[in-house]
Amino acid sequence: MAEIEQPEPVRFAGRSAVVTGAAGGIGAALAAELGARGMSVVVADLDGDGARAVAEALQADGVDALGAQVDVTDPESTEALAQAAYAKFGSVELLCNNAGVLLFGSVADSSIGDWGWLSSVNIEGMLNCLHAFLPRMRAASGWRQIMNTASTHAFLPDPAGTALYTATKHAILGLSLGLRGELATDGIGVTTLCPGQAATRILDAQRTRPAAFGRPAAEPFGTGVIPMSIEPAEVARLAVDGIRRDAPIVFALPEYSRDTFRDQVERMWRLADDALVVPGETHVANGR
Ligand SMILES: NC(=O)c1ccc[n+]([C@@H]2O[C@H](COP(=O)([O-])OP(=O)(O)OC[C@H]3O[C@@H](n4cnc5c(N)ncnc54)[C@H](O)[C@@H]3O)[C@@H](O)[C@H]2O)c1
C-alpha cells in the first residue's frame, strides 16, 4: 500500500516572528511560547516600555527579542515596525496580529467614538500591519504564516452588550478566512485565533483609549481579570500548535465553558438554517 506523505513538521527555530499587543496578556504569552520554540521575536505594543520589558525578560531566557513601540492604527507606525523587524532579523516568517481592545455597551447607548476606537485598533490596525508586512512576506519563500486574533465572539448568536466588539471580531474572521484563500498560492498560511475568557487586562482595555475618541464607555464588569478564565500561556500553546498545523481556526477557551460555547455555535448555525426557507414559502420571524 502506498504510504501517505506526511507534511514536514514546521521548524520554528532560527525563524522570526512579530507579535503585536505583546506588552502583556495573550501577546506576551505568544512571544514567550514562540521564543521558547527557538524563534526570534519582535515584541510590539502601543505600550513601548511594556514591550521592551517583555523583550528584556525573553532575552534573559536566551531568546533573541526586540521590544518595539507601535500604534497599529497608524500606517506610518506599522511601516516603521516592519522596517525595524527586517533590519534586526532579516526576515519575518510569522506575523501575529494580536493587538485588540474591548468595550461594553448597547448599540443605542454607544458613541460613534466607541466604534471609531474599537474599529481603528481591531480592524484597521490589522489591515495596517498586513499592508506593512505582506509585500515583504510575499516576496520571500519557504514557510510563512499569519495569525490574526479574533475571539469566540466571532461565533456568538446573541452578543447583546458587546455588539460593537463582536462586529470587529466578525470582521477579523471574515478578513482572515478571505486572506487565507488569497494567500494560498503564495504558500502563506493564515490562522484565526479565537480565545474566550482569558486572564488578561482586556477588561481594562480603555486604559489605552486616546482622548480623541471621547469619554470612555462604562465598565460594568470592572477592570480586573475575568474570573474563571484560561491562562494566556495556555492560549499561546494552543495558538502555536494551530500555527504549526496551519489550522484555519483555533479556539482557546476554559475547559468548563466548551459545551456552552458549542451550544452557542450550534444556535448560530441554526439561525442560518432556519432562514433557508423553501422558495415561495413565507418566512415568519419573531411571531409577526
Ligand atoms: N482576554 C480575553 O478574554 C480575550 C478573549 C477573546 C479575544 N481576545 C483578544 O486577544 C487579543 C489580546 O488581548 P488580551 O486579552 O491579551 O488583552 P490585553 O489588554 O492584555 O492586551 C492587549 C494589548 O494590545 C495593546 N494595544 C492596544 N491598542 C493598541 C494599538 N493601537 N497599537 C498597538 N497595541 C495596542 C495594549 O497595549 C495591550 O498590551 C485582543 O485582540 C483581544 O480582543 C481576548
XYZ file of C-alpha atoms and ligand atoms in Angstrom:
332
model
C 0.000 0.000 0.000
C 1.322 3.456 -0.919
C 2.474 5.482 2.076
C 0.549 8.698 2.734
C 3.045 11.542 2.554
C 3.101 13.499 5.826
C 3.834 17.232 5.673
C 7.171 18.248 7.175
C 6.743 19.456 10.764
C 7.215 23.219 10.940
C 10.635 24.231 12.209
C 10.294 27.345 14.367
C 13.951 27.579 15.418
C 16.005 30.114 13.505
C 12.928 31.935 12.207
C 11.451 35.281 13.228
C 8.062 36.376 14.495
C 6.382 39.719 15.113
C 3.660 39.837 17.759
C 1.520 42.952 18.259
C -0.243 43.720 21.522
C 2.606 41.869 23.216
C 3.310 44.057 26.269
C 1.091 41.713 28.271
C -1.721 39.185 28.125
C -2.044 36.817 25.191
C 0.545 38.696 23.079
C 3.276 38.422 25.725
C 2.443 34.743 26.178
C 2.631 34.197 22.405
C 6.030 35.905 22.310
C 7.251 33.672 25.164
C 5.905 30.484 23.556
C 7.472 31.314 20.183
C 10.754 32.282 21.851
C 10.773 29.006 23.781
C 10.421 27.200 20.442
C 13.537 28.936 19.139
C 12.099 31.873 17.211
C 13.484 35.388 17.321
C 10.638 37.668 18.369
C 9.683 41.304 17.893
C 7.534 42.237 20.891
C 5.423 45.183 19.694
C 2.857 47.242 21.551
C 1.427 50.732 21.928
C 2.939 50.476 25.412
C 6.573 50.702 24.284
C 8.035 50.410 27.808
C 5.911 47.328 28.443
C 7.003 45.791 25.136
C 10.663 46.448 25.903
C 10.262 44.937 29.398
C 8.766 41.744 27.901
C 11.598 41.620 25.333
C 14.218 42.042 28.080
C 12.668 39.206 30.097
C 12.792 36.994 26.995
C 16.412 37.986 26.345
C 17.239 36.921 29.919
C 15.866 33.495 28.945
C 18.150 33.383 25.902
C 15.588 34.494 23.301
C 16.692 36.908 20.563
C 13.986 39.525 21.168
C 13.387 43.143 20.208
C 10.930 45.391 22.038
C 9.211 47.986 19.860
C 6.595 50.678 20.275
C 3.877 50.588 17.614
C 0.474 52.151 17.181
C -1.299 49.739 14.853
C -3.876 52.422 13.986
C -1.123 54.452 12.277
C 0.165 53.129 8.913
C 3.461 55.033 9.329
C 3.983 53.342 12.676
C 3.290 49.829 11.317
C 5.623 50.510 8.368
C 8.330 51.593 10.850
C 7.720 48.367 12.781
C 8.222 46.300 9.624
C 11.435 48.184 8.826
C 12.737 47.631 12.368
C 11.845 43.921 12.290
C 13.565 43.285 8.951
C 16.581 45.437 9.948
C 17.004 43.395 13.118
C 16.260 39.851 11.926
C 16.417 39.997 8.102
C 13.141 38.133 7.647
C 9.717 37.688 9.230
C 8.180 34.239 8.853
C 5.322 34.704 11.317
C 3.150 37.768 11.864
C 0.764 37.625 14.826
C -1.809 40.420 14.545
C -2.942 40.242 18.139
C -3.393 43.833 19.385
C -7.024 44.411 20.228
C -9.327 46.332 22.533
C -12.740 45.739 24.098
C -15.556 47.854 25.437
C -19.104 47.176 26.564
C -22.387 48.948 25.831
C -25.543 48.544 23.825
C -25.531 49.740 20.223
C -28.009 52.526 21.053
C -26.002 53.798 24.018
C -22.587 53.543 22.375
C -20.965 56.611 20.887
C -19.513 56.856 17.417
C -16.219 57.412 19.265
C -16.636 53.978 20.878
C -16.949 52.393 17.442
C -14.197 54.585 15.998
C -11.700 53.414 18.612
C -12.704 49.737 18.519
C -12.663 49.551 14.738
C -9.450 51.566 14.318
C -7.500 49.206 16.582
C -9.202 45.867 15.894
C -9.903 46.148 12.162
C -7.838 48.952 10.618
C -4.939 48.089 12.931
C -4.851 44.604 11.494
C -5.062 45.924 7.931
C -2.223 48.391 8.574
C 0.005 45.562 9.800
C -0.932 43.380 6.844
C -0.160 46.190 4.394
C 3.205 46.800 6.043
C 4.323 43.166 6.250
C 2.576 41.319 3.420
C 4.596 42.701 0.470
C 7.812 41.699 2.223
C 6.474 38.301 3.285
C 5.109 37.538 -0.178
C 8.469 38.382 -1.764
C 10.115 35.694 0.385
C 9.848 31.928 0.080
C 9.610 28.959 2.431
C 7.337 28.601 5.432
C 5.396 31.763 6.299
C 2.281 32.186 8.421
C -0.057 34.903 9.638
C -2.126 34.583 12.778
C -4.949 37.008 13.471
C -6.532 37.173 16.920
C -10.330 37.288 16.704
C -12.463 35.915 19.557
C -15.148 33.365 20.327
C -17.357 36.458 19.867
C -16.990 35.909 16.116
C -19.347 32.936 16.638
C -21.830 34.204 19.223
C -25.565 34.228 18.315
C -26.613 36.874 20.864
C -23.773 39.234 21.757
C -26.057 41.762 23.500
C -23.917 44.421 25.186
C -20.861 43.583 23.104
C -22.282 44.027 19.595
C -19.656 46.579 18.568
C -16.732 44.480 19.781
C -18.371 41.404 18.250
C -18.731 43.226 14.928
C -14.976 43.865 14.871
C -14.269 40.211 15.620
C -16.660 39.072 12.857
C -14.718 41.400 10.564
C -11.444 39.776 11.605
C -12.832 36.289 10.971
C -14.099 37.295 7.517
C -10.880 39.086 6.673
C -8.750 36.174 7.850
C -10.693 33.472 6.025
C -10.649 35.554 2.836
C -6.935 36.217 3.237
C -6.291 32.513 3.759
C -7.762 31.812 0.318
C -5.922 34.705 -1.303
C -2.509 33.765 0.086
C -2.741 30.050 -0.608
C -0.975 30.455 -3.959
C 1.848 32.334 -2.199
C 2.261 29.446 0.214
C 1.421 31.656 3.209
C -0.942 30.150 5.775
C -3.470 32.136 7.795
C -4.780 31.053 11.190
C -7.571 32.785 13.123
C -7.175 32.552 16.884
C -10.468 32.679 18.794
C -9.857 32.917 22.520
C -12.632 33.131 25.090
C -12.262 34.415 28.629
C -8.506 34.649 29.014
C -6.865 36.003 32.180
C -5.505 39.291 30.837
C -6.065 43.061 31.261
C -8.672 43.123 28.475
C -11.428 44.410 30.827
C -9.154 47.423 31.395
C -8.625 47.926 27.647
C -9.767 51.540 27.790
C -6.521 52.380 29.615
C -5.062 52.931 26.129
C -8.071 54.748 24.633
C -6.991 58.111 23.156
C -8.969 61.176 24.327
C -9.808 61.950 20.691
C -12.410 59.159 20.758
C -14.420 60.832 23.518
C -15.299 59.742 27.013
C -14.726 56.076 27.893
C -17.640 53.646 27.859
C -18.942 52.241 31.155
C -17.056 49.293 32.638
C -19.892 47.153 34.066
C -17.573 44.260 34.932
C -14.812 46.404 36.450
C -11.264 46.436 35.185
C -9.887 43.315 36.857
C -9.112 39.916 35.396
C -12.098 37.928 34.033
C -12.875 35.220 36.629
C -12.639 31.520 35.755
C -10.613 32.258 32.677
C -7.966 30.369 30.733
C -4.324 31.331 31.297
C -2.674 33.288 28.459
C 0.169 30.735 28.375
C -2.367 28.002 27.564
C -3.955 30.186 24.850
C -0.482 30.707 23.391
C 0.323 26.975 23.495
C -2.913 26.151 21.620
C -2.322 29.023 19.174
C 1.220 27.979 18.315
C 0.113 24.380 17.896
C -2.547 25.661 15.443
C 0.049 27.759 13.610
C 2.260 24.680 13.274
C -0.676 22.734 11.745
C -1.811 25.697 9.593
C -5.216 25.348 11.266
C -7.818 27.744 9.766
C -9.305 28.417 13.222
C -8.063 27.774 16.740
C -10.367 28.002 19.762
C -8.814 28.601 23.155
C -11.303 28.776 25.993
C -11.669 27.406 29.510
C -12.486 23.704 29.593
C -15.688 24.206 31.646
C -17.175 26.557 29.010
C -16.577 24.350 25.946
C -20.059 22.738 25.979
C -21.798 26.111 26.397
C -19.768 27.514 23.537
C -20.563 24.508 21.344
C -24.291 25.160 22.007
C -23.826 28.807 21.049
C -22.116 27.876 17.778
C -24.948 25.466 17.008
C -27.516 28.212 17.686
C -25.533 30.478 15.389
C -25.723 27.989 12.527
C -29.403 27.273 13.330
C -30.127 30.973 12.714
C -28.896 30.473 9.167
C -30.522 27.070 8.801
C -33.915 28.408 9.916
C -33.608 31.245 7.423
C -33.076 28.879 4.497
C -36.759 28.762 3.612
C -38.122 26.824 0.663
C -38.550 29.250 -2.271
C -42.133 30.512 -2.416
C -42.740 29.970 1.293
C -43.135 32.942 3.578
C -40.701 33.018 6.458
C -42.485 34.104 9.619
C -39.954 35.534 12.056
C -40.445 36.929 15.554
C -44.142 35.983 15.537
C -45.011 38.705 13.012
N -8.746 38.109 27.183
C -9.792 37.575 26.588
O -10.690 37.011 27.246
C -9.918 37.622 25.090
C -10.944 36.869 24.501
C -11.077 36.900 23.114
C -10.194 37.641 22.349
N -9.201 38.365 22.954
C -8.316 39.145 22.076
O -6.968 38.858 22.392
C -6.149 39.959 21.969
C -5.186 40.299 23.089
O -5.909 40.813 24.197
P -5.565 40.443 25.710
O -6.698 39.699 26.244
O -4.206 39.884 25.819
O -5.668 41.903 26.371
P -4.545 42.905 26.877
O -5.264 44.164 27.177
O -3.746 42.263 27.959
O -3.581 43.073 25.606
C -3.904 43.900 24.511
C -2.664 44.685 24.131
O -2.946 45.468 22.961
C -2.252 46.705 23.105
N -2.804 47.733 22.224
C -3.973 48.418 22.379
N -4.103 49.341 21.419
C -3.008 49.214 20.615
C -2.572 49.904 19.458
N -3.280 50.916 18.916
N -1.396 49.536 18.888
C -0.663 48.535 19.429
N -1.021 47.849 20.544
C -2.186 48.199 21.123
C -2.399 47.040 24.573
O -1.426 47.993 24.998
C -2.239 45.668 25.233
O -0.897 45.409 25.629
C -7.125 41.079 21.590
O -7.258 41.114 20.180
C -8.427 40.647 22.238
O -9.571 41.170 21.575
C -9.044 38.370 24.300
